[in-house]
Short mmCIF file of C-alpha atoms and ligand atoms in Angstrom, two decimals:
data_model
loop_
_atom_site.label_atom_id
_atom_site.label_comp_id
_atom_site.label_asym_id
_atom_site.label_seq_id
_atom_site.Cartn_x
_atom_site.Cartn_y
_atom_site.Cartn_z
CA MET A 16 -57.26 2.27 -9.10
CA THR A 17 -58.10 5.85 -8.26
CA GLU A 18 -56.00 7.75 -5.76
CA ALA A 19 -58.98 8.03 -3.40
CA SER A 20 -59.61 4.28 -3.26
CA LEU A 21 -55.93 3.49 -2.82
CA LEU A 22 -55.67 5.98 0.04
CA LYS A 23 -58.80 4.52 1.64
CA GLN A 24 -57.23 1.07 1.56
CA ALA A 25 -54.01 2.42 3.07
CA LEU A 26 -55.94 4.20 5.79
CA ARG A 27 -57.93 1.08 6.61
CA SER A 28 -54.73 -0.92 6.84
CA VAL A 29 -53.14 1.61 9.23
CA VAL A 30 -56.23 1.98 11.41
CA ALA A 31 -56.76 -1.78 11.59
CA GLY A 32 -53.12 -2.64 12.26
CA GLN A 33 -51.39 0.13 14.15
CA VAL A 34 -52.39 -0.83 17.70
CA LYS A 35 -51.09 -4.37 17.30
CA ALA A 36 -47.88 -3.18 15.59
CA ALA A 37 -47.24 -0.54 18.25
CA ALA A 38 -47.62 -3.13 21.03
CA ASP A 39 -44.97 -5.45 19.57
CA PRO A 40 -42.07 -5.60 22.06
CA HIS A 41 -39.67 -5.93 19.12
CA ARG A 42 -40.65 -2.50 17.83
CA PRO A 43 -37.74 -0.11 18.12
CA GLY A 44 -37.77 2.64 20.72
CA TRP A 45 -35.60 5.11 18.85
CA HIS A 46 -35.31 3.81 15.28
CA LEU A 47 -37.82 4.57 12.55
CA ALA A 48 -40.19 1.75 11.62
CA PRO A 49 -43.41 1.73 9.54
CA PRO A 50 -46.72 2.12 11.41
CA VAL A 51 -47.85 -1.06 9.62
CA GLY A 52 -46.70 -2.93 6.53
CA LEU A 53 -43.29 -3.04 4.92
CA LEU A 54 -40.64 -0.33 4.93
CA ASN A 55 -37.56 -0.48 2.73
CA ASP A 56 -35.27 2.22 1.32
CA PRO A 57 -34.84 5.67 2.84
CA ASN A 58 -35.76 8.25 0.19
CA GLY A 59 -35.55 12.02 -0.18
CA PHE A 60 -33.34 12.56 2.88
CA ILE A 61 -32.78 16.33 3.14
CA GLN A 62 -32.67 19.23 5.59
CA HIS A 63 -34.82 22.18 4.54
CA ASN A 64 -35.63 25.31 6.57
CA GLY A 65 -34.10 23.73 9.66
CA ARG A 66 -36.14 20.52 9.42
CA PHE A 67 -34.95 17.11 8.29
CA HIS A 68 -37.23 15.20 5.94
CA LEU A 69 -37.00 11.49 5.50
CA PHE A 70 -39.26 9.71 3.06
CA TYR A 71 -39.41 5.94 2.83
CA GLN A 72 -40.39 3.14 0.52
CA TRP A 73 -43.57 1.86 2.09
CA ASN A 74 -46.14 -0.79 1.38
CA PRO A 75 -48.90 0.14 3.86
CA LEU A 76 -51.13 -2.68 2.58
CA ALA A 77 -49.04 -5.74 3.46
CA CYS A 78 -45.74 -7.06 4.78
CA ALA A 79 -44.67 -7.66 1.20
CA HIS A 80 -42.85 -5.83 -1.56
CA GLY A 81 -45.07 -4.45 -4.28
CA ALA A 82 -46.38 -1.12 -5.52
CA LYS A 83 -44.57 1.19 -3.12
CA PHE A 84 -45.82 4.45 -1.64
CA TRP A 85 -43.58 7.18 -0.23
CA GLY A 86 -44.18 7.67 3.48
CA HIS A 87 -42.83 10.85 5.02
CA TRP A 88 -41.41 11.81 8.41
CA SER A 89 -39.77 15.05 9.50
CA SER A 90 -37.64 16.09 12.46
CA VAL A 91 -35.76 19.11 13.71
CA ASP A 92 -33.17 17.14 15.66
CA LEU A 93 -32.95 13.65 14.07
CA LEU A 94 -34.44 12.30 17.33
CA HIS A 95 -38.07 13.32 17.53
CA TRP A 96 -39.88 12.62 14.30
CA ARG A 97 -43.41 13.38 13.21
CA HIS A 98 -45.56 11.76 10.57
CA GLU A 99 -46.19 14.00 7.58
CA PRO A 100 -48.93 13.53 4.98
CA LEU A 101 -48.30 10.50 2.82
CA ALA A 102 -46.13 11.89 0.01
CA LEU A 103 -46.69 9.64 -3.00
CA ALA A 104 -49.16 6.88 -3.81
CA PRO A 105 -48.78 4.76 -6.98
CA VAL A 106 -51.83 5.77 -8.96
CA GLU A 107 -50.73 7.07 -12.35
CA ALA A 108 -50.02 4.85 -15.37
CA TYR A 109 -46.35 5.93 -15.30
CA GLU A 110 -45.92 4.57 -11.72
CA SER A 111 -48.49 1.76 -11.79
CA HIS A 112 -46.20 -0.72 -10.02
CA GLY A 113 -44.68 1.61 -7.50
CA CYS A 114 -43.32 5.02 -6.70
CA TYR A 115 -39.82 3.62 -6.37
CA SER A 116 -36.80 5.15 -4.68
CA GLY A 117 -35.45 8.62 -5.28
CA SER A 118 -34.24 11.79 -3.67
CA ALA A 119 -35.24 15.33 -2.73
CA VAL A 120 -33.81 18.73 -3.62
CA VAL A 121 -34.79 22.29 -2.81
CA ASP A 122 -35.55 24.07 -6.09
CA ASN A 123 -36.36 27.79 -5.77
CA GLY A 124 -37.20 27.25 -2.13
CA GLN A 125 -39.57 24.38 -2.92
CA LEU A 126 -39.05 20.83 -1.76
CA THR A 127 -39.00 18.71 -4.92
CA LEU A 128 -38.96 14.92 -5.17
CA ILE A 129 -37.37 12.96 -8.00
CA TYR A 130 -38.40 9.29 -7.99
CA THR A 131 -38.82 6.30 -10.25
CA GLY A 132 -42.20 5.42 -11.69
CA ASN A 133 -42.02 1.63 -11.95
CA VAL A 134 -44.20 -0.02 -14.58
CA LYS A 135 -44.64 -3.73 -15.21
CA TYR A 136 -46.50 -5.23 -18.18
CA ALA A 137 -48.57 -8.40 -18.39
CA ASP A 138 -45.91 -10.11 -20.56
CA GLY A 139 -43.37 -9.79 -17.71
CA SER A 140 -41.47 -6.84 -19.24
CA ARG A 141 -41.06 -3.55 -17.45
CA THR A 142 -40.08 0.06 -17.90
CA ALA A 143 -39.21 2.97 -15.67
CA PHE A 144 -39.78 6.72 -15.74
CA GLN A 145 -37.94 9.26 -13.64
CA CYS A 146 -40.63 11.55 -12.24
CA LEU A 147 -40.96 14.84 -10.38
CA ALA A 148 -43.30 15.98 -7.62
CA ARG A 149 -43.32 19.36 -5.87
CA GLU A 150 -44.44 20.25 -2.38
CA ASN A 151 -47.50 22.46 -2.09
CA ALA A 152 -48.63 24.80 0.70
CA ASP A 153 -50.34 21.89 2.53
CA GLY A 154 -47.16 19.86 2.78
CA GLU A 155 -48.50 17.48 0.13
CA PHE A 156 -46.78 16.70 -3.15
CA ASP A 157 -48.19 17.53 -6.57
CA LYS A 158 -46.98 15.20 -9.28
CA ILE A 159 -45.42 16.83 -12.34
CA GLY A 160 -45.02 13.47 -14.10
CA PRO A 161 -42.11 11.84 -15.95
CA VAL A 162 -39.12 14.00 -16.86
CA LEU A 163 -37.01 11.14 -18.24
CA ASP A 164 -38.03 8.02 -20.18
CA LEU A 165 -36.08 4.81 -20.27
CA PRO A 166 -32.73 5.60 -21.95
CA ALA A 167 -31.77 3.52 -25.01
CA GLY A 168 -29.34 0.69 -24.31
CA TYR A 169 -30.80 -0.40 -20.98
CA THR A 170 -33.37 -2.88 -19.75
CA GLY A 171 -36.39 -1.70 -17.78
CA HIS A 172 -34.19 -1.69 -14.67
CA VAL A 173 -33.23 2.00 -14.53
CA ARG A 174 -34.09 3.62 -11.22
CA ASP A 175 -33.35 5.36 -7.95
CA PRO A 176 -32.39 8.91 -9.07
CA LYS A 177 -30.16 10.82 -6.66
CA VAL A 178 -30.02 14.50 -7.61
CA TRP A 179 -27.73 17.26 -6.36
CA GLN A 180 -26.49 20.66 -7.45
CA HIS A 181 -22.91 21.37 -8.48
CA GLY A 182 -21.33 24.14 -10.54
CA GLY A 183 -24.65 25.72 -11.48
CA HIS A 184 -26.23 22.49 -12.78
CA TRP A 185 -28.41 19.75 -11.44
CA HIS A 186 -26.82 16.32 -11.64
CA MET A 187 -28.43 12.91 -11.36
CA VAL A 188 -27.01 9.44 -10.85
CA LEU A 189 -29.22 6.50 -11.78
CA GLY A 190 -28.86 2.79 -11.14
CA ALA A 191 -29.14 0.77 -14.34
CA GLN A 192 -28.82 -2.55 -16.08
CA ASP A 193 -27.49 -2.51 -19.64
CA LEU A 194 -28.68 -4.82 -22.42
CA SER A 195 -25.82 -7.24 -21.66
CA LEU A 196 -27.22 -7.46 -18.12
CA GLN A 197 -24.37 -5.56 -16.49
CA GLY A 198 -24.99 -3.18 -13.60
CA LYS A 199 -24.14 0.48 -14.24
CA VAL A 200 -24.40 3.99 -12.82
CA LEU A 201 -25.51 6.70 -15.27
CA LEU A 202 -24.76 10.42 -14.89
CA LEU A 203 -27.13 13.07 -16.26
CA ARG A 204 -27.21 16.84 -16.16
CA SER A 205 -30.02 19.41 -16.21
CA ALA A 206 -30.53 23.15 -15.93
CA ASP A 207 -34.11 22.95 -14.63
CA LEU A 208 -34.82 19.39 -13.38
CA LEU A 209 -37.24 19.02 -16.31
CA THR A 210 -34.98 18.14 -19.23
CA TRP A 211 -31.95 15.92 -18.73
CA GLN A 212 -28.86 15.31 -20.87
CA SER A 213 -27.02 12.03 -20.57
CA GLN A 214 -23.35 12.18 -19.68
CA GLY A 215 -22.91 8.45 -19.95
CA GLU A 216 -21.88 5.68 -17.59
CA ILE A 217 -19.56 6.70 -14.78
CA ALA A 218 -19.13 3.33 -13.09
CA GLY A 219 -20.31 -0.22 -13.36
CA SER A 220 -19.57 -3.83 -14.04
CA GLY A 221 -16.72 -3.98 -16.58
CA LEU A 222 -15.88 -0.26 -16.30
CA ASN A 223 -12.89 1.61 -14.85
CA GLY A 224 -10.87 -1.54 -14.33
CA LEU A 225 -13.66 -3.45 -12.58
CA GLY A 226 -14.28 -6.96 -13.84
CA GLU A 227 -17.69 -8.62 -13.74
CA PHE A 228 -19.40 -6.74 -10.94
CA GLY A 229 -23.06 -7.54 -10.80
CA TYR A 230 -26.11 -7.60 -13.08
CA MET A 231 -27.79 -4.51 -11.60
CA TRP A 232 -26.65 -1.58 -9.47
CA GLU A 233 -29.34 0.00 -7.32
CA CYS A 234 -29.56 3.18 -5.27
CA PRO A 235 -26.49 5.18 -6.30
CA ASP A 236 -25.50 8.29 -4.35
CA LEU A 237 -22.63 10.64 -5.17
CA PHE A 238 -21.17 13.40 -3.01
CA SER A 239 -17.89 15.03 -2.19
CA LEU A 240 -16.14 14.36 1.09
CA SER A 241 -12.84 16.03 2.05
CA GLY A 242 -12.02 16.87 -1.56
CA SER A 243 -12.76 13.40 -2.98
CA ASP A 244 -15.92 12.15 -4.63
CA VAL A 245 -17.65 9.16 -3.07
CA LEU A 246 -20.02 6.98 -5.08
CA ILE A 247 -22.28 4.75 -3.01
CA CYS A 248 -24.11 1.98 -4.86
CA CYS A 249 -25.74 -1.39 -4.31
CA PRO A 250 -24.45 -3.98 -6.79
CA GLN A 251 -26.58 -7.08 -7.13
CA GLY A 252 -25.02 -10.39 -8.15
CA LEU A 253 -21.56 -10.31 -6.53
CA PRO A 254 -20.59 -13.88 -5.63
CA ALA A 255 -20.02 -14.38 -1.89
CA GLU A 256 -16.40 -14.71 -0.78
CA ALA A 257 -15.03 -16.14 2.47
CA ASP A 258 -15.10 -12.83 4.35
CA ARG A 259 -17.10 -10.41 2.19
CA TYR A 260 -20.20 -10.04 0.03
CA LEU A 261 -21.98 -12.44 2.38
CA ASN A 262 -25.46 -10.91 2.12
CA THR A 263 -27.75 -11.53 -0.85
CA PHE A 264 -27.04 -8.01 -2.14
CA GLN A 265 -24.21 -5.61 -1.35
CA SER A 266 -24.01 -1.96 -0.44
CA GLY A 267 -20.72 -0.13 -0.66
CA TYR A 268 -18.71 2.73 -2.08
CA PHE A 269 -15.88 3.84 -4.36
CA VAL A 270 -13.68 6.85 -3.61
CA GLY A 271 -12.45 8.81 -6.62
CA GLN A 272 -12.66 12.03 -8.59
CA LEU A 273 -15.58 12.90 -10.83
CA ASP A 274 -14.88 15.05 -13.87
CA TYR A 275 -18.30 16.65 -14.22
CA ASP A 276 -17.66 17.98 -17.74
CA GLN A 277 -16.23 14.79 -19.19
CA GLY A 278 -18.61 12.60 -17.22
CA GLN A 279 -15.71 10.47 -16.01
CA PHE A 280 -15.20 9.01 -12.58
CA VAL A 281 -11.75 7.65 -11.78
CA HIS A 282 -12.07 5.53 -8.68
CA GLY A 283 -10.45 2.96 -6.42
CA ASP A 284 -11.73 -0.33 -5.04
CA PHE A 285 -15.23 -1.19 -3.84
CA HIS A 286 -15.64 -1.30 -0.07
CA GLU A 287 -18.71 -2.57 1.74
CA LEU A 288 -20.34 0.04 3.96
CA ASP A 289 -21.62 -2.40 6.54
CA LEU A 290 -20.67 -5.99 7.30
CA GLY A 291 -23.75 -6.96 9.33
CA PHE A 292 -26.66 -9.18 8.31
CA GLU A 293 -29.07 -6.34 7.47
CA PHE A 294 -28.06 -3.19 5.63
CA TYR A 295 -29.01 -1.92 2.19
CA ALA A 296 -29.95 1.07 0.01
CA PRO A 297 -28.51 3.87 2.18
CA GLN A 298 -28.99 7.51 1.27
CA THR A 299 -27.00 10.56 2.36
CA THR A 300 -27.60 14.26 2.66
CA GLN A 301 -25.59 17.26 3.73
CA SER A 302 -26.88 18.99 6.86
CA ALA A 303 -26.89 22.77 7.20
CA ASP A 304 -23.87 22.51 9.51
CA GLY A 305 -21.91 20.75 6.76
CA ARG A 306 -22.02 17.13 7.92
CA ARG A 307 -22.59 14.28 5.48
CA LEU A 308 -25.32 12.18 7.09
CA LEU A 309 -26.37 8.66 6.08
CA ILE A 310 -29.41 6.57 6.87
CA GLY A 311 -29.74 3.02 5.57
CA TRP A 312 -32.41 0.38 5.47
CA MET A 313 -31.76 -2.24 8.16
CA GLY A 314 -32.99 -4.95 5.84
CA ILE A 315 -32.03 -6.89 2.73
CA PRO A 316 -34.42 -7.75 -0.08
CA ASP A 317 -34.15 -11.51 0.06
CA GLY A 318 -36.64 -14.26 0.81
CA ASP A 319 -35.36 -14.64 4.37
CA GLU A 320 -36.72 -11.26 5.43
CA PHE A 321 -40.23 -12.66 5.74
CA TYR A 322 -39.15 -15.11 8.44
CA GLN A 323 -38.85 -12.17 10.81
CA PRO A 324 -41.46 -12.56 13.56
CA THR A 325 -42.71 -8.96 13.34
CA VAL A 326 -44.59 -9.97 10.19
CA ALA A 327 -47.13 -11.68 12.46
CA GLN A 328 -47.58 -8.31 14.19
CA GLY A 329 -48.26 -6.59 10.87
CA TRP A 330 -45.01 -4.67 10.29
CA ILE A 331 -41.51 -5.33 9.04
CA HIS A 332 -38.11 -3.57 8.90
CA THR A 333 -36.56 -0.43 10.34
CA MET A 334 -34.10 2.24 9.30
CA THR A 335 -30.57 2.32 10.69
CA CYS A 336 -29.63 5.12 13.04
CA PRO A 337 -28.44 8.32 11.33
CA ARG A 338 -24.67 8.26 10.85
CA GLU A 339 -22.04 10.92 10.17
CA LEU A 340 -19.56 10.18 7.41
CA THR A 341 -15.96 11.34 7.17
CA LEU A 342 -13.17 10.29 4.85
CA GLU A 343 -10.02 9.17 6.63
CA SER A 344 -7.03 7.66 4.77
CA GLY A 345 -9.23 7.04 1.74
CA LYS A 346 -11.90 5.13 3.71
CA VAL A 347 -15.41 6.19 4.65
CA ILE A 348 -15.73 6.30 8.44
CA GLN A 349 -19.23 6.10 9.96
CA ARG A 350 -20.09 7.33 13.43
CA PRO A 351 -23.52 7.48 15.06
CA ALA A 352 -24.90 11.01 14.54
CA ARG A 353 -23.85 13.10 17.54
CA GLU A 354 -27.50 13.95 18.26
CA LEU A 355 -28.00 10.37 19.48
CA GLN A 356 -25.90 11.12 22.57
CA GLN A 357 -28.90 13.06 23.87
CA LEU A 358 -30.70 9.73 24.34
CA ARG A 359 -28.14 8.55 26.88
CA GLY A 360 -29.08 8.05 30.52
CA GLU A 361 -26.59 7.69 33.32
CA VAL A 362 -23.32 6.00 32.41
CA GLN A 363 -22.05 2.91 34.22
CA GLN A 364 -18.40 2.00 33.87
CA TRP A 365 -16.68 -1.28 34.59
CA GLN A 366 -13.20 -2.67 34.10
CA GLY A 367 -11.88 -6.18 34.80
CA ILE A 368 -11.81 -9.71 33.43
CA ALA A 369 -14.50 -10.11 30.75
CA GLN A 370 -16.34 -13.02 32.39
CA ASP A 371 -16.75 -11.02 35.62
CA ALA A 372 -18.52 -8.14 33.87
CA PRO A 373 -21.96 -7.22 35.17
CA VAL A 374 -24.87 -8.43 33.05
CA TRP A 375 -26.46 -5.29 31.65
CA ASP A 376 -29.87 -4.84 30.07
CA VAL A 377 -29.34 -3.86 26.44
CA THR A 378 -32.98 -3.67 25.36
CA ARG A 379 -32.28 0.00 24.54
CA ALA A 380 -28.69 0.81 25.30
CA GLU A 381 -25.32 1.92 24.09
CA VAL A 382 -22.37 -0.20 25.14
CA GLU A 383 -18.74 0.71 24.61
CA VAL A 384 -16.07 -1.97 24.75
CA GLU A 385 -12.38 -1.17 24.95
CA THR A 386 -9.95 -4.02 24.54
CA ASP A 387 -7.72 -5.73 22.03
CA ARG A 388 -7.97 -9.06 23.90
CA PRO A 389 -10.33 -11.90 23.01
CA PHE A 390 -13.86 -11.84 24.45
CA VAL A 391 -17.38 -13.02 23.70
CA ALA A 392 -20.46 -10.81 24.08
CA ASP A 393 -23.81 -12.61 24.04
CA PHE A 394 -26.91 -10.51 23.31
CA GLY A 395 -29.80 -12.35 24.94
CA GLY A 396 -28.62 -15.71 23.57
CA ASP A 397 -29.76 -14.76 20.06
CA LEU A 398 -26.77 -12.81 18.70
CA VAL A 399 -23.18 -13.51 19.69
CA LEU A 400 -20.18 -11.30 19.03
CA THR A 401 -16.82 -13.05 19.26
CA TRP A 402 -13.39 -11.41 19.05
CA ASP A 403 -10.53 -13.90 18.84
CA GLY A 404 -7.67 -11.43 18.37
CA GLU A 405 -7.91 -11.52 14.57
CA TRP A 406 -11.52 -11.96 13.54
CA LEU A 407 -14.64 -10.31 14.87
CA ARG A 408 -17.59 -12.61 14.23
CA LEU A 409 -21.27 -11.93 14.61
CA THR A 410 -23.24 -15.17 14.83
CA ARG A 411 -26.95 -16.01 14.94
CA GLN A 412 -29.31 -18.72 13.84
CA ASN A 413 -30.79 -18.35 10.38
CA ARG A 414 -34.53 -17.90 10.91
CA ARG A 415 -35.47 -20.03 7.91
CA SER A 416 -33.07 -22.96 8.18
CA GLY A 417 -32.17 -22.83 11.88
CA GLU A 418 -28.51 -23.19 10.85
CA PRO A 419 -25.87 -20.92 12.38
CA GLU A 420 -24.77 -18.03 10.17
CA GLN A 421 -22.04 -15.46 10.66
CA ARG A 422 -20.71 -12.14 9.42
CA VAL A 423 -17.09 -11.17 9.94
CA TRP A 424 -14.60 -8.33 10.16
CA ARG A 425 -10.85 -8.80 10.27
CA GLY A 426 -8.47 -6.24 11.70
CA ALA A 427 -6.91 -4.88 14.85
CA LEU A 428 -9.74 -4.26 17.30
CA ARG A 429 -9.25 -1.50 19.87
CA GLN A 430 -12.74 -0.33 20.60
CA LEU A 431 -16.33 -0.86 19.63
CA THR A 432 -19.68 0.75 20.29
CA ALA A 433 -22.90 -1.27 20.13
CA LEU A 434 -26.18 0.64 19.72
CA CYS A 435 -29.02 -1.61 20.77
CA ASP A 436 -32.75 -1.10 20.25
CA SER A 437 -35.16 -3.99 21.01
CA SER A 438 -34.52 -5.98 17.86
CA SER A 439 -31.37 -4.45 16.40
CA VAL A 440 -27.70 -3.95 17.14
CA GLU A 441 -25.42 -1.61 15.21
CA ILE A 442 -21.75 -2.21 16.03
CA PHE A 443 -19.29 0.57 15.21
CA ILE A 444 -15.74 -0.83 15.18
CA ASN A 445 -12.69 1.29 16.07
CA GLY A 446 -14.59 4.57 15.99
CA GLY A 447 -16.44 3.74 12.77
CA GLU A 448 -13.75 2.07 10.66
CA ALA A 449 -16.33 -0.67 10.01
CA VAL A 450 -19.95 -1.24 10.99
CA MET A 451 -22.06 -4.37 11.47
CA SER A 452 -25.83 -3.81 11.59
CA SER A 453 -28.21 -6.63 12.34
CA ARG A 454 -31.72 -7.42 13.44
CA TYR A 455 -32.51 -10.14 15.97
CA PHE A 456 -35.60 -11.10 17.92
CA PRO A 457 -34.73 -12.17 21.46
CA VAL A 458 -36.97 -12.44 24.48
CA LEU A 459 -37.10 -9.04 26.22
CA PRO A 460 -35.49 -7.61 28.36
CA ILE A 461 -32.19 -8.49 26.68
CA PRO A 462 -29.23 -9.36 28.93
CA LEU A 463 -25.71 -8.76 27.58
CA THR A 464 -23.32 -11.36 28.96
CA PHE A 465 -19.55 -11.20 28.51
CA SER A 466 -17.22 -14.16 28.72
CA GLY A 467 -13.45 -14.53 28.39
CA LYS A 468 -10.48 -14.52 30.70
CA GLN A 469 -8.83 -11.30 29.52
CA PRO A 470 -9.20 -7.70 30.65
CA ILE A 471 -11.88 -5.50 29.17
CA ALA A 472 -13.16 -1.96 29.86
CA LEU A 473 -16.88 -1.27 29.46
CA ARG A 474 -19.30 1.62 29.53
CA HIS A 475 -23.07 1.30 29.39
CA TRP A 476 -25.76 3.92 28.87
CA PRO A 477 -29.48 3.16 28.84
CA LEU A 478 -31.07 4.94 25.86
CA SER A 479 -34.42 6.66 26.07
CA ASP A 480 -37.11 6.35 23.43
CA CYS A 481 -37.65 8.83 20.63
CA VAL A 482 -41.17 10.03 20.28
CA ILE A 483 -42.80 9.68 16.89
CA GLU A 484 -45.79 11.98 16.81
C1 FRU B 24 -33.79 -1.23 -3.34
C2 FRU B 24 -34.95 -1.16 -4.31
C3 FRU B 24 -34.79 -0.01 -5.28
C4 FRU B 24 -36.20 0.28 -5.68
C5 FRU B 24 -36.93 0.04 -4.39
C6 FRU B 24 -38.32 -0.50 -4.56
O1 FRU B 24 -34.14 -1.89 -2.16
O2 FRU B 24 -35.11 -2.38 -5.02
O3 FRU B 24 -33.94 -0.28 -6.37
O4 FRU B 24 -36.35 1.59 -6.14
O5 FRU B 24 -36.16 -0.86 -3.64
O6 FRU B 24 -38.98 -0.52 -3.33
#
């Protein structure tokens, strides 16, 4: 298909569907969601000339996965975003089945995208090219084409380049599947973004003391934090355990030290980044003021996603809120980006026995809970958070089967913050020691009801909407 006809189809889909999608009460007020169609991974997250850019995997044509486009938003303050010209459409032979995930860098002052051209063949096989596109004076992206073919020793599942600069070189991590169907992360180096030298596998299933650890690793990201190197990745195929790896696919990190010259990454254990029902494929960037910021996809690529009721309104999925990362005692701590505090209205405070707490509207709200005593918090009857003194459980009904399902965290609870937005709750535990992000689809407005016979201290802020121009 030509670029013009593909763009016409995308435009028709947006024009035909945007009014209905915008009127959906489950649309977020201050999270990013697609105008129509399906959104998945955040891509190309970067701050350039004082403006944040966030690209996203987007199928504007349907609430389905498929040949992805790159949508594009930008923002000065991480609160008010504007739509930018569509960045990439899958038109060339080397990206025929999607302009898949990737990242952005500033090269000689020019915003440059590195993404995966995904290609599938009629016989069911596939290949992948890592491709470049550069911003032009109109804020559009000119494709340079593939700069890296499929490396030998891997299946067609090699994708999601994250590129950064270090020590005078460009470096890339890639998610990969080797010929024995083991998930890996590859490291490459370049002087000019155009030619890349392999530095081998730096992590993966069967490497660095890890046993069997998944058949494919997607969306790697590598950055330094407080003198350590953190590798984020999304291993697929980890068997569920009683209290972890409960989603279809995982998203987590290793802390270690990368030897850039030897291409060796010595690292510790894998930790999940988020223990909620919906979180995947996060990407980070460093802001001009030195913070490491993360945005994730508040979704999981599994069959259940299409039971979400927004599909009937012509859109599906949102991003998480932007989060600030720090490394404390060897663990990645996530806090809501401080900018989000600007959305807060007037605070209400309350202290007493949990079951006597006022019922607050949490359609768009931030709620802070301080207690180590058991309590139950019920979000509109559709999502229930239970703390029993040892386990924190988030429970809801599975939309496909109707059966109850839960996600858990175990520890010593002192405090939690719940960020609520129409159809999502992000729960930051003990100042960001753990996070649980989930979607839910209650009747609006959403009452938050506490129960329990023990003392609790609460604060509530209504949150205002973020304009998307
Ligand atoms: C992760 C992922 C990536 C891929 C993209 C396609 O959700 O599968 O590996 O690049 O989504 O949309």
